[in-house]
Coordinates of C-alpha atoms and ligand atoms in Angstrom, one line a residue:
X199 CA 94.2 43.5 82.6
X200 CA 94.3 46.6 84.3
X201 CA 92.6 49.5 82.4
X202 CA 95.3 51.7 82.6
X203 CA 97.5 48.8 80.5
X204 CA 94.9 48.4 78.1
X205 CA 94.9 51.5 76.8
X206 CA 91.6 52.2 76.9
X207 CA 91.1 54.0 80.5
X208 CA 88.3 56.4 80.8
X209 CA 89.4 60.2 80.7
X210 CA 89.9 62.0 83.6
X211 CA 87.8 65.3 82.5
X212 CA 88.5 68.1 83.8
X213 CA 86.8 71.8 84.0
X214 CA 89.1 74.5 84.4
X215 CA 87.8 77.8 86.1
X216 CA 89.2 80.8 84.8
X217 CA 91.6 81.6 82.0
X218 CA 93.8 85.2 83.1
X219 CA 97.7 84.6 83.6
X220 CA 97.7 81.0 85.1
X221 CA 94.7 79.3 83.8
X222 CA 96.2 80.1 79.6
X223 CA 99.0 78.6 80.5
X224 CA 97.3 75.6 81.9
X225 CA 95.6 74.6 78.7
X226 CA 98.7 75.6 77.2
X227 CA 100.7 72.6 78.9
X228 CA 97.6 70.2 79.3
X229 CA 97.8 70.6 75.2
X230 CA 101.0 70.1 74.5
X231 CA 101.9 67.6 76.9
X232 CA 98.5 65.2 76.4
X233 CA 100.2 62.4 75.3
X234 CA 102.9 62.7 78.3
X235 CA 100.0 62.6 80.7
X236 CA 98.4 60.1 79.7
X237 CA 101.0 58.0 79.8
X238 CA 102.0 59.4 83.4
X239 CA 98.3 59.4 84.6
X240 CA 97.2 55.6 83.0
X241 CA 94.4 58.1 81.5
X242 CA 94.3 60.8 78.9
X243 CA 93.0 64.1 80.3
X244 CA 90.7 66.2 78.8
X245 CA 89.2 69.4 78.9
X246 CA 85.1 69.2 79.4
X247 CA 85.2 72.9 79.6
X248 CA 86.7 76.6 80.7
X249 CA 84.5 78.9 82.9
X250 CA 85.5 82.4 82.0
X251 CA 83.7 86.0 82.4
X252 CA 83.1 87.1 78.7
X253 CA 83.4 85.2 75.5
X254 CA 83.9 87.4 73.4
X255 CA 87.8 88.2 74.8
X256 CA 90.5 87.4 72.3
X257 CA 92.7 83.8 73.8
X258 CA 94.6 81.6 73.1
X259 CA 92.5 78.7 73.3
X260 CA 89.7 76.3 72.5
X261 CA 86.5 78.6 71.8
X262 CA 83.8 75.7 71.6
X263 CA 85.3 75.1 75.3
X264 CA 84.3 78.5 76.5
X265 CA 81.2 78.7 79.0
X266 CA 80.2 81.6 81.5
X267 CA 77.9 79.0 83.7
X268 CA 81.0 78.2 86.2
X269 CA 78.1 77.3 88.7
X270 CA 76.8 74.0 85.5
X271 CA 80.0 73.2 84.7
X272 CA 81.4 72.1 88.3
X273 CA 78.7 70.2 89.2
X274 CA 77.9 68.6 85.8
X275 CA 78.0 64.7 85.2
X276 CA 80.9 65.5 82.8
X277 CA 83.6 66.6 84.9
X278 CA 85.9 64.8 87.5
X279 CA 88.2 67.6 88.5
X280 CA 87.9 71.4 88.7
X281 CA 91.1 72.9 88.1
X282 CA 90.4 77.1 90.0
X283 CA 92.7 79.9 88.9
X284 CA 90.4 82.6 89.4
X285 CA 91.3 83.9 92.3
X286 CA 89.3 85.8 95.4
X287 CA 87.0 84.2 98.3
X288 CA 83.5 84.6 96.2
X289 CA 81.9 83.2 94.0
X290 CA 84.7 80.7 94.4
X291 CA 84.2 79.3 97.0
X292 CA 80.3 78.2 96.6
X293 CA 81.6 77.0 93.1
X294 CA 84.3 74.5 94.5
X295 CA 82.6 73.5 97.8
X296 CA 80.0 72.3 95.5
X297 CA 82.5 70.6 93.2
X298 CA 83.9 69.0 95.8
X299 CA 80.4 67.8 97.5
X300 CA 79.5 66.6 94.1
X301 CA 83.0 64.4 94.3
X302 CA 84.5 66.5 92.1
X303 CA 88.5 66.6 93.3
X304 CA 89.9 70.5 93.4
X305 CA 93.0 71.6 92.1
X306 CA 93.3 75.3 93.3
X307 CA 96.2 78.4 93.3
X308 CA 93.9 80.7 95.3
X309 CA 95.8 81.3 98.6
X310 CA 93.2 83.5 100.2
X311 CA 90.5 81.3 100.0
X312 CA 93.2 78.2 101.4
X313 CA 93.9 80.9 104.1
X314 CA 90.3 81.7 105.5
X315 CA 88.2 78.8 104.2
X316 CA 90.2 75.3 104.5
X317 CA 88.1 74.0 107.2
X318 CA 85.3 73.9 104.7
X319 CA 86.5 72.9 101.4
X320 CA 88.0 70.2 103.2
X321 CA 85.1 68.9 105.2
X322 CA 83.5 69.0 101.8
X323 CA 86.4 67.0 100.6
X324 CA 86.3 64.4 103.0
X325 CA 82.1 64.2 102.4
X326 CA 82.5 62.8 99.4
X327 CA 86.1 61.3 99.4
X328 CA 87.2 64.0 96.7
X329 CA 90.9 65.6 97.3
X330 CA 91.9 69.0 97.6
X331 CA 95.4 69.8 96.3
X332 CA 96.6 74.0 96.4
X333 CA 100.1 73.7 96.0
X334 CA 100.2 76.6 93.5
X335 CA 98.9 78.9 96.4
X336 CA 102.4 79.4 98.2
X337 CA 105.3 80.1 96.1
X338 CA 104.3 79.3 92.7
X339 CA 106.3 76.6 91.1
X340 CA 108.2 75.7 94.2
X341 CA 107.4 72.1 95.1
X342 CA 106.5 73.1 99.1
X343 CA 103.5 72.5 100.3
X344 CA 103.5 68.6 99.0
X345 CA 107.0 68.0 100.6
X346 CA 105.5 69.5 104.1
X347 CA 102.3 67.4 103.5
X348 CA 103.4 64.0 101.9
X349 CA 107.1 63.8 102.6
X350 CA 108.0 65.6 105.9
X351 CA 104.9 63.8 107.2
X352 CA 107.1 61.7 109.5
X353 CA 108.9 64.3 110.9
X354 CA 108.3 67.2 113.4
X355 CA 108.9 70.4 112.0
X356 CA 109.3 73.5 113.9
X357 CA 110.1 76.2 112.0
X358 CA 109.3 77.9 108.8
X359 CA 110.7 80.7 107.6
X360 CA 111.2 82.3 103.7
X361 CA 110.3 84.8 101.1
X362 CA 106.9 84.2 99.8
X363 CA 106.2 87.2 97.4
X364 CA 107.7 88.0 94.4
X365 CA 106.8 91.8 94.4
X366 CA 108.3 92.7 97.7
X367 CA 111.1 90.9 97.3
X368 CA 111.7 92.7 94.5
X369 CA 111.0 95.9 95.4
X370 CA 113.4 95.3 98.5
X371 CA 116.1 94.2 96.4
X372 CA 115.9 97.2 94.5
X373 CA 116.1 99.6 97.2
X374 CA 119.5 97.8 98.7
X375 CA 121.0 97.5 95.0
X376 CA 120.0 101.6 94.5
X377 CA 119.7 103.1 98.1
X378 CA 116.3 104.8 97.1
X379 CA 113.7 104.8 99.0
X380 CA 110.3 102.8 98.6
X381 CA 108.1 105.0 96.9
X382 CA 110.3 105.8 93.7
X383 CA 111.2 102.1 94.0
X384 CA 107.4 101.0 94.0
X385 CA 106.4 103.1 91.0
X386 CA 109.7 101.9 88.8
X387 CA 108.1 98.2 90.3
X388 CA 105.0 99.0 88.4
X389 CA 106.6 100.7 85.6
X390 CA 108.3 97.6 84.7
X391 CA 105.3 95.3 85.7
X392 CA 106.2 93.1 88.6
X393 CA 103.9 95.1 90.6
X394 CA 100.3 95.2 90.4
X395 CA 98.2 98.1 89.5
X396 CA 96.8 97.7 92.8
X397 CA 99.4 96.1 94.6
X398 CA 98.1 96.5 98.2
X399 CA 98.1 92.4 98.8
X400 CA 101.5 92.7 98.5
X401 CA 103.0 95.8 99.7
X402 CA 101.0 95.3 102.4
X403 CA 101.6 91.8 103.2
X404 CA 98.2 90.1 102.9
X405 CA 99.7 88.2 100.1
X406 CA 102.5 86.8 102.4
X407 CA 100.1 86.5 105.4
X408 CA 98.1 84.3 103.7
X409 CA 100.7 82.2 102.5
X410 CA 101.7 82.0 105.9
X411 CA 98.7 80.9 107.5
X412 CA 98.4 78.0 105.2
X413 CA 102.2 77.2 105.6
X414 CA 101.6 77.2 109.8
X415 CA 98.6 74.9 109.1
X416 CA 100.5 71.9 107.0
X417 CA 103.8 72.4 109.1
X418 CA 102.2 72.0 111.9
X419 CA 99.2 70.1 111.9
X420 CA 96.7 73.1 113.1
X421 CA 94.0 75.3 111.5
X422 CA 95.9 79.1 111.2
X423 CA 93.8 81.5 109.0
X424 CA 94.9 84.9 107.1
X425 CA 93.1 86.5 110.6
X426 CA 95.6 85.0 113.1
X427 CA 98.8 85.8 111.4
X428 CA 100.5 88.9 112.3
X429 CA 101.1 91.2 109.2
X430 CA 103.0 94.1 108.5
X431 CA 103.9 95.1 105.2
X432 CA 106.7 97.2 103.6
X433 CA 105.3 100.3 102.7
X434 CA 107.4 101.9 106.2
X435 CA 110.5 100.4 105.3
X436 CA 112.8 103.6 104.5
X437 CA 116.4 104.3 102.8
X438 CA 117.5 104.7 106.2
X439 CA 116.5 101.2 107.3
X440 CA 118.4 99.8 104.4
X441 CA 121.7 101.9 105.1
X442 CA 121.2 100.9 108.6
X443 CA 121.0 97.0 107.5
X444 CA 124.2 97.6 105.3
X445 CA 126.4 99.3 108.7
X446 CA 125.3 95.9 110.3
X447 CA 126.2 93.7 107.2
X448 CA 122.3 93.0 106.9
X449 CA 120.0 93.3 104.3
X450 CA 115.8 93.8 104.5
X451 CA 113.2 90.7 103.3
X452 CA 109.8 90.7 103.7
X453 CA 109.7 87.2 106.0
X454 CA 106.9 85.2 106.5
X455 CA 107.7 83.2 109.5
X456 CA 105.9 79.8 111.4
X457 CA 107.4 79.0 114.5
X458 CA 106.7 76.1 117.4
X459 CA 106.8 78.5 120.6
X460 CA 107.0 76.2 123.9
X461 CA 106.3 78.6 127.1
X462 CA 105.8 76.5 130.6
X463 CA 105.4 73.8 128.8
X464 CA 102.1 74.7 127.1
X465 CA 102.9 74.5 122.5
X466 CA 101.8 77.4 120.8
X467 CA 102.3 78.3 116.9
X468 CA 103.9 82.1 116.4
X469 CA 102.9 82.7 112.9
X470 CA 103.9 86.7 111.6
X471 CA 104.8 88.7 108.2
X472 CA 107.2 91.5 108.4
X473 CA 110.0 93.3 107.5
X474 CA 113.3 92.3 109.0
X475 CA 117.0 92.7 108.8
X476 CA 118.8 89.5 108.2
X477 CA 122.5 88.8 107.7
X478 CA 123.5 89.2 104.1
X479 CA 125.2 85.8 104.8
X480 CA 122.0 84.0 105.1
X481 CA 120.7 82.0 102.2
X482 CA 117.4 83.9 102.5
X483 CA 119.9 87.2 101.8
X484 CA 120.7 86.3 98.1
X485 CA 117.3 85.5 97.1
X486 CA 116.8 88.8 94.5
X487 CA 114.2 89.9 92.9
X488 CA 111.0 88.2 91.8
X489 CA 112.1 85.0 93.8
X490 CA 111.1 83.3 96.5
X491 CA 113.0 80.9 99.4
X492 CA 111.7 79.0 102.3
X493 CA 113.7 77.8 105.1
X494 CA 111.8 74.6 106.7
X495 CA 113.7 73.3 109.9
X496 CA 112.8 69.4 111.0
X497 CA 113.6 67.8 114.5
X498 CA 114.9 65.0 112.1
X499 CA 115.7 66.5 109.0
X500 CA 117.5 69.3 109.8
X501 CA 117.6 72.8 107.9
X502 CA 116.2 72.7 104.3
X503 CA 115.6 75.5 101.9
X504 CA 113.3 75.4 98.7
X505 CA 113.8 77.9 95.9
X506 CA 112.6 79.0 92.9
X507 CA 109.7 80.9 90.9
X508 CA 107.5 82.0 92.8
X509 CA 104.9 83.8 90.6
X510 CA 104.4 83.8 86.7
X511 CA 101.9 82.0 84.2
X512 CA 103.8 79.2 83.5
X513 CA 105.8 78.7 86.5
X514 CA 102.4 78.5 88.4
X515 CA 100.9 76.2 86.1
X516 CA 103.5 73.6 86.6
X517 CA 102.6 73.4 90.1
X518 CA 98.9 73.2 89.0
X519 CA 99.7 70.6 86.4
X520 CA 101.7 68.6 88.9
X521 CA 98.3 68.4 91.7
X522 CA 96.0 67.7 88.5
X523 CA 98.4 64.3 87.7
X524 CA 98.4 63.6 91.5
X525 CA 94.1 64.0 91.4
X526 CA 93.8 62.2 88.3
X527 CA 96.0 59.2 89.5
X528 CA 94.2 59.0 92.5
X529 CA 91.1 58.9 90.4
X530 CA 92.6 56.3 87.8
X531 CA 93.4 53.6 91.1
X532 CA 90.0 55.1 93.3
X533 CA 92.7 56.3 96.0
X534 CA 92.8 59.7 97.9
X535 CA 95.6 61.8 98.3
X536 CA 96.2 63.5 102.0
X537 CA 93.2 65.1 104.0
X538 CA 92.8 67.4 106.3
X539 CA 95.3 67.2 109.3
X540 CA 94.8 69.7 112.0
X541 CA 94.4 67.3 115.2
X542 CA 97.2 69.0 116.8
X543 CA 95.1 72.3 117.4
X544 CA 97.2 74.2 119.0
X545 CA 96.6 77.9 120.4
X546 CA 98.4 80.9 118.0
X547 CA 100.0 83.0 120.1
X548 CA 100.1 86.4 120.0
X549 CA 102.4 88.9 118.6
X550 CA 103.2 90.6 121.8
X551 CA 104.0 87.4 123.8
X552 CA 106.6 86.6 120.6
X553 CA 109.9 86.1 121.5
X554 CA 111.9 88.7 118.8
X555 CA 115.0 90.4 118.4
X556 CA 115.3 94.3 117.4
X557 CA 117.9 96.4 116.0
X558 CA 117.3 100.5 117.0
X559 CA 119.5 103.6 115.6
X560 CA 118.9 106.8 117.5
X561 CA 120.7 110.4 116.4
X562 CA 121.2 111.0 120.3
X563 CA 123.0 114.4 121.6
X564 CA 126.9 113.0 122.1
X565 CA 127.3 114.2 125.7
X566 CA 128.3 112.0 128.1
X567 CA 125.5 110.0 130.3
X568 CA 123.2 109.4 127.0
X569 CA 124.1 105.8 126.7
X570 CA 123.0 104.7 130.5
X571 CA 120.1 106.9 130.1
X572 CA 119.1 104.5 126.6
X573 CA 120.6 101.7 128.7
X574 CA 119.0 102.1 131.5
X575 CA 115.3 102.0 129.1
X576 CA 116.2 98.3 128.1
X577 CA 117.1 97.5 131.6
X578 CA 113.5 98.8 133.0
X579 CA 112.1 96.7 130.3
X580 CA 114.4 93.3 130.7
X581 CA 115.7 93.6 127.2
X582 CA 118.8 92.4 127.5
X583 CA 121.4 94.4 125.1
X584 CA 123.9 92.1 122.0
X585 CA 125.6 94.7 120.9
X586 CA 126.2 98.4 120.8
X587 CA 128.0 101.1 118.7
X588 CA 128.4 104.7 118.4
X589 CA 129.5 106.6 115.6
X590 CA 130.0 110.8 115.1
X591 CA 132.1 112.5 117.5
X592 CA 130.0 116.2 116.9
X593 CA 126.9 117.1 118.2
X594 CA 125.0 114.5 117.0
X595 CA 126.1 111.3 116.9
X596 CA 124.5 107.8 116.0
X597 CA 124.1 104.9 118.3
X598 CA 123.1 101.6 117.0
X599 CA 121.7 99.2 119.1
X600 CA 120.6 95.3 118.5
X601 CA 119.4 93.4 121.4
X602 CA 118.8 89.8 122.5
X603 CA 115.7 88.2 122.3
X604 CA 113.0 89.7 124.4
X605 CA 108.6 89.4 124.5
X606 CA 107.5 91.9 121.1
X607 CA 105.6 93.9 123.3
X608 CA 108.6 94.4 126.3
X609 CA 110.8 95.5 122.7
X610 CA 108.3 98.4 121.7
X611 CA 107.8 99.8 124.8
X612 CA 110.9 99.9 125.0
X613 CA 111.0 101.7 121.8
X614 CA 108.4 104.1 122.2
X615 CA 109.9 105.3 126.0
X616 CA 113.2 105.6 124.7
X617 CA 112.0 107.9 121.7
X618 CA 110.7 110.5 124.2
X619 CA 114.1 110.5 126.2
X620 CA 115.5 114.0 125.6
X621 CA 118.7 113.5 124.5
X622 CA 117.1 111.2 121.8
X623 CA 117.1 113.6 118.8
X624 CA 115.8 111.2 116.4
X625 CA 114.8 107.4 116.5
X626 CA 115.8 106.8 112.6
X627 CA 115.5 102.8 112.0
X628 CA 113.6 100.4 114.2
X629 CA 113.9 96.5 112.7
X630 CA 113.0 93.5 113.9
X631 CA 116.6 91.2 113.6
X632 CA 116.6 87.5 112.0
X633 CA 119.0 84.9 111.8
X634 CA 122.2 83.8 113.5
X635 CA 125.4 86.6 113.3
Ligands
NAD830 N1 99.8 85.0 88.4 C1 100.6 84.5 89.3 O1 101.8 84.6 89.3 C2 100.1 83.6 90.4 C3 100.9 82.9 91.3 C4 100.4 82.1 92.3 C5 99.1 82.0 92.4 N2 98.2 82.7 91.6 C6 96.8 82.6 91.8 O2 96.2 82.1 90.7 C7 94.9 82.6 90.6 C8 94.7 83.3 89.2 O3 95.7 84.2 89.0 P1 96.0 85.0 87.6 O4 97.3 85.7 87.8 O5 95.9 84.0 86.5 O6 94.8 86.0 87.6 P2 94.2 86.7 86.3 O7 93.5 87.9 86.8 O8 95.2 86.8 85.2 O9 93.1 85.6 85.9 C9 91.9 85.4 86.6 C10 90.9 85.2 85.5 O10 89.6 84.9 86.1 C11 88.6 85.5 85.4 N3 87.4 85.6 86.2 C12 87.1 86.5 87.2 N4 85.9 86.3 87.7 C13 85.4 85.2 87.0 C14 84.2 84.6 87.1 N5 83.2 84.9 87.9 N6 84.0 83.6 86.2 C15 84.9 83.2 85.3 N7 86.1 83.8 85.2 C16 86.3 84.8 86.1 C17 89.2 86.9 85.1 O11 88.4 87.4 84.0 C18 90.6 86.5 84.7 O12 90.7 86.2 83.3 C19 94.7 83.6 91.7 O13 94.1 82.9 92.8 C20 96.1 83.9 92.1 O14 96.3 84.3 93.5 C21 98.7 83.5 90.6
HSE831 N1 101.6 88.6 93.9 C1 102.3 87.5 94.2 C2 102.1 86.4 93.2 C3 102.3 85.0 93.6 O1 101.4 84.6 94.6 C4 103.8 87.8 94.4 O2 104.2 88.9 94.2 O3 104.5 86.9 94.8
NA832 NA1 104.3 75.9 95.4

């Protein structure tokens, strides 16, 4: 009879590296839900151990448990999977490339070290037939990275596109609900806690990038690290951007974006984090607050969008409790789950060659000739001009402009020369454009 039937499987054990925000909530459900899982799994689950930094903190969970020797417990005879919610690239990384040598199978939420070190952890993976599952690391409880993986695997996708941090997101909805600008907006952020004391890796998009790069990499079937993605953060976005998005029946995200580019028939991956104006029709335009959204486009498929939680203790720990049943399954039948898949290796383009769209308003001196001066900038440039409008019949008057798609790079120079035009009083928004009309 199969052991799973019999009842009396061996235990999957499992060490669990770090206990902050994520990792109390993980014992938290492992506890509550044992007898679920073992039932699920074909094998109870149990914890062998809990690396943390000091002892002596007051938590919620089993003391006895408690070790600081991370480095022991990963690699001792007593553990099958390490479960990582610590966070950072070292000492991290030693610990679960060791792990995984030692045929440990990794269950991880640490985005930055998916986004610079994959290439390793899963050679180490594939060494000693362990699995590596992260799907905690981009958007928190959204089930994503295991649909692009596992169930999309058939398919050719070519575009990914969403909100991937929560702080941003929230801090941009703020400022188009209020109309204030960013700073006031970040410190009432961190007043109420949804930013971080530091909160750099988000307002300043290496959160998102990160997210990105491993996003491009499973869409895709390429290696993009945290290095190749373009990144700008929010921390320039102004309460003039935002009215400008509102005149336009737009609203700001912070959008990480993965895009297929074919150019003379060579494929190349466009992978970038920034600011941009999308119509307030869009699905991405209702996703508030602490949310997040992602927009995955298939040849086959078609347009999907995943939503939900993208940050919190136990929202987080779901997604880490759903890869720790997929690794112990896999353990319980001596299967793998997917490796590694980056034979496609294609080049990442960069940002300058990347077809985008802009949106420009100028306070320009209302005389006639201004506009074929401005015109004639996009012209000298081949930028190729949507849609125009003017507003203010007194000295100065406003002209908004949103073009068509045209190379980054021809778009900013075009911006920068037609800032030192003259009769240009004031360049006052400058946003890259997403999404249909
Ligand atoms: N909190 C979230 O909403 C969220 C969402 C998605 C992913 N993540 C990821 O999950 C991981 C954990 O996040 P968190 O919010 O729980 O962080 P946290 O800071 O609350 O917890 C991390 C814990 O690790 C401990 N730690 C640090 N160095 C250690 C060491 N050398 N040995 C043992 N313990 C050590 C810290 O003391 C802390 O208790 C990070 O990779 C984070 O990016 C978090
Ligand atoms: N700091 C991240 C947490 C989730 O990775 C966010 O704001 O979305
Ligand atoms: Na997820």
């Amino acid at each position: 009879m199969p052991a799973e039937k019999s009842g009396a499987a061996k235990p999957i054990r499992v060490a669990l590296l770090g206990c902050g925000t994520v990792g109390t909530e993980v014992v938290r459900l492992l506890t509550d839900q044992a007898g679920e899982l073992t039932q699920r799994i074909g094998a109870p689950v149990e914890l062998a151990g809990i690396a943390v930094r000091r002892l002596n903190k007051e938590r919620d969970v089993p003391k006895e448990l408690l070790t600081t020797d991370a480095a022991g417990l990963v690699t001792s005879d007593d553990v099958d999977v390490v479960v990582e919610v610590i966070g950072g690239i070292e000492p991290t990384r030693t610990w679960l490339l060791d792990a995984l040598r030692s045929g440990k199978s990794v269950v991880t939420a640490n985005k930055a070290l998916l986004a610079e070190h994959a290439a390793d952890l899963f050679e180490a993976a594939d060494a000693s037939g362990a699995d590596l599952y992260f799907e905690a690391a981009v958007a928190g409880a959204i089930p994503l990275l295991r649909p692009l993986r596992e169930s999309l695997a058939g398919d050719r996708i070519t575009r990914v596109m969403g909100i991937v941090n929560g702080t941003t997101n929230f801090i941009l909805s703020a400022m188009d609900a209020t109309g204030a600008g960013y700073g006031e907006t970040l410190e009432e952020a961190s007043r109420l806690g949804y930013a971080e004391a530091d909160p750099t890796a988000d307002v300043d998009g290496f959160d998102a990038a990160s997210k990105a790069a491993i996003l491009a990499s499973l869409a895709f079937h390429t290696r993009v690290t945290a290095a190749d993605v373009h990144r700008e953060g929010i921390a320039q976005v102004s309460a003039a951007d935002i009215a400008a998005a509102k005149g336009l029946g737009r609203t700001v995200k912070l959008l990480a974006i993965c895009e297929r580019v074919v150019s003379d028939g060579t494929e190349s991956v466009a992978v970038r984090v920034h600011p941009a104006m999308i119509p307030r029709s869009h699905p991405l335009a209702s996703v508030n607050g602490a949310f997040n959204a992602v927009f995955v486009e298939a040849d086959a498929a078609g347009e999907m969008m995943f939503y939900g939680r993208g940050a919190g203790g136990a929202p987080t720990a779901s997604a880490v409790l759903g890869d720790l049943v997929a690794v112990a399954r896999n353990k319980v039948v001596s299967g793998r789950g997917p490796r590694e898949s980056a034979y496609a290796a294609l080049p990442v383009q960069p940002m300058g060659n990347t077809p985008t769209r802009y949106h420009i308003s100028l306070d320009v001196a209302d005389k006639p000739g201004v506009l074929s001066q401005v015109a004639a900038v996009f012209a000298e440039h081949d930028v190729s001009i949507a849609a125009v409008r003017q507003e203010g019949r007194t000295e100065d008057a406003s002209l908004v402009i949103v073009t068509h798609a045209a190379s980054d790079a021809a778009l900013r120079s075009t911006v920068d020369k037609i800032g030192g035009l003259p009769v240009v009083r004031e360049v006052v928004s400058v946003m890259r454009v997403e999404g249909a009309e």
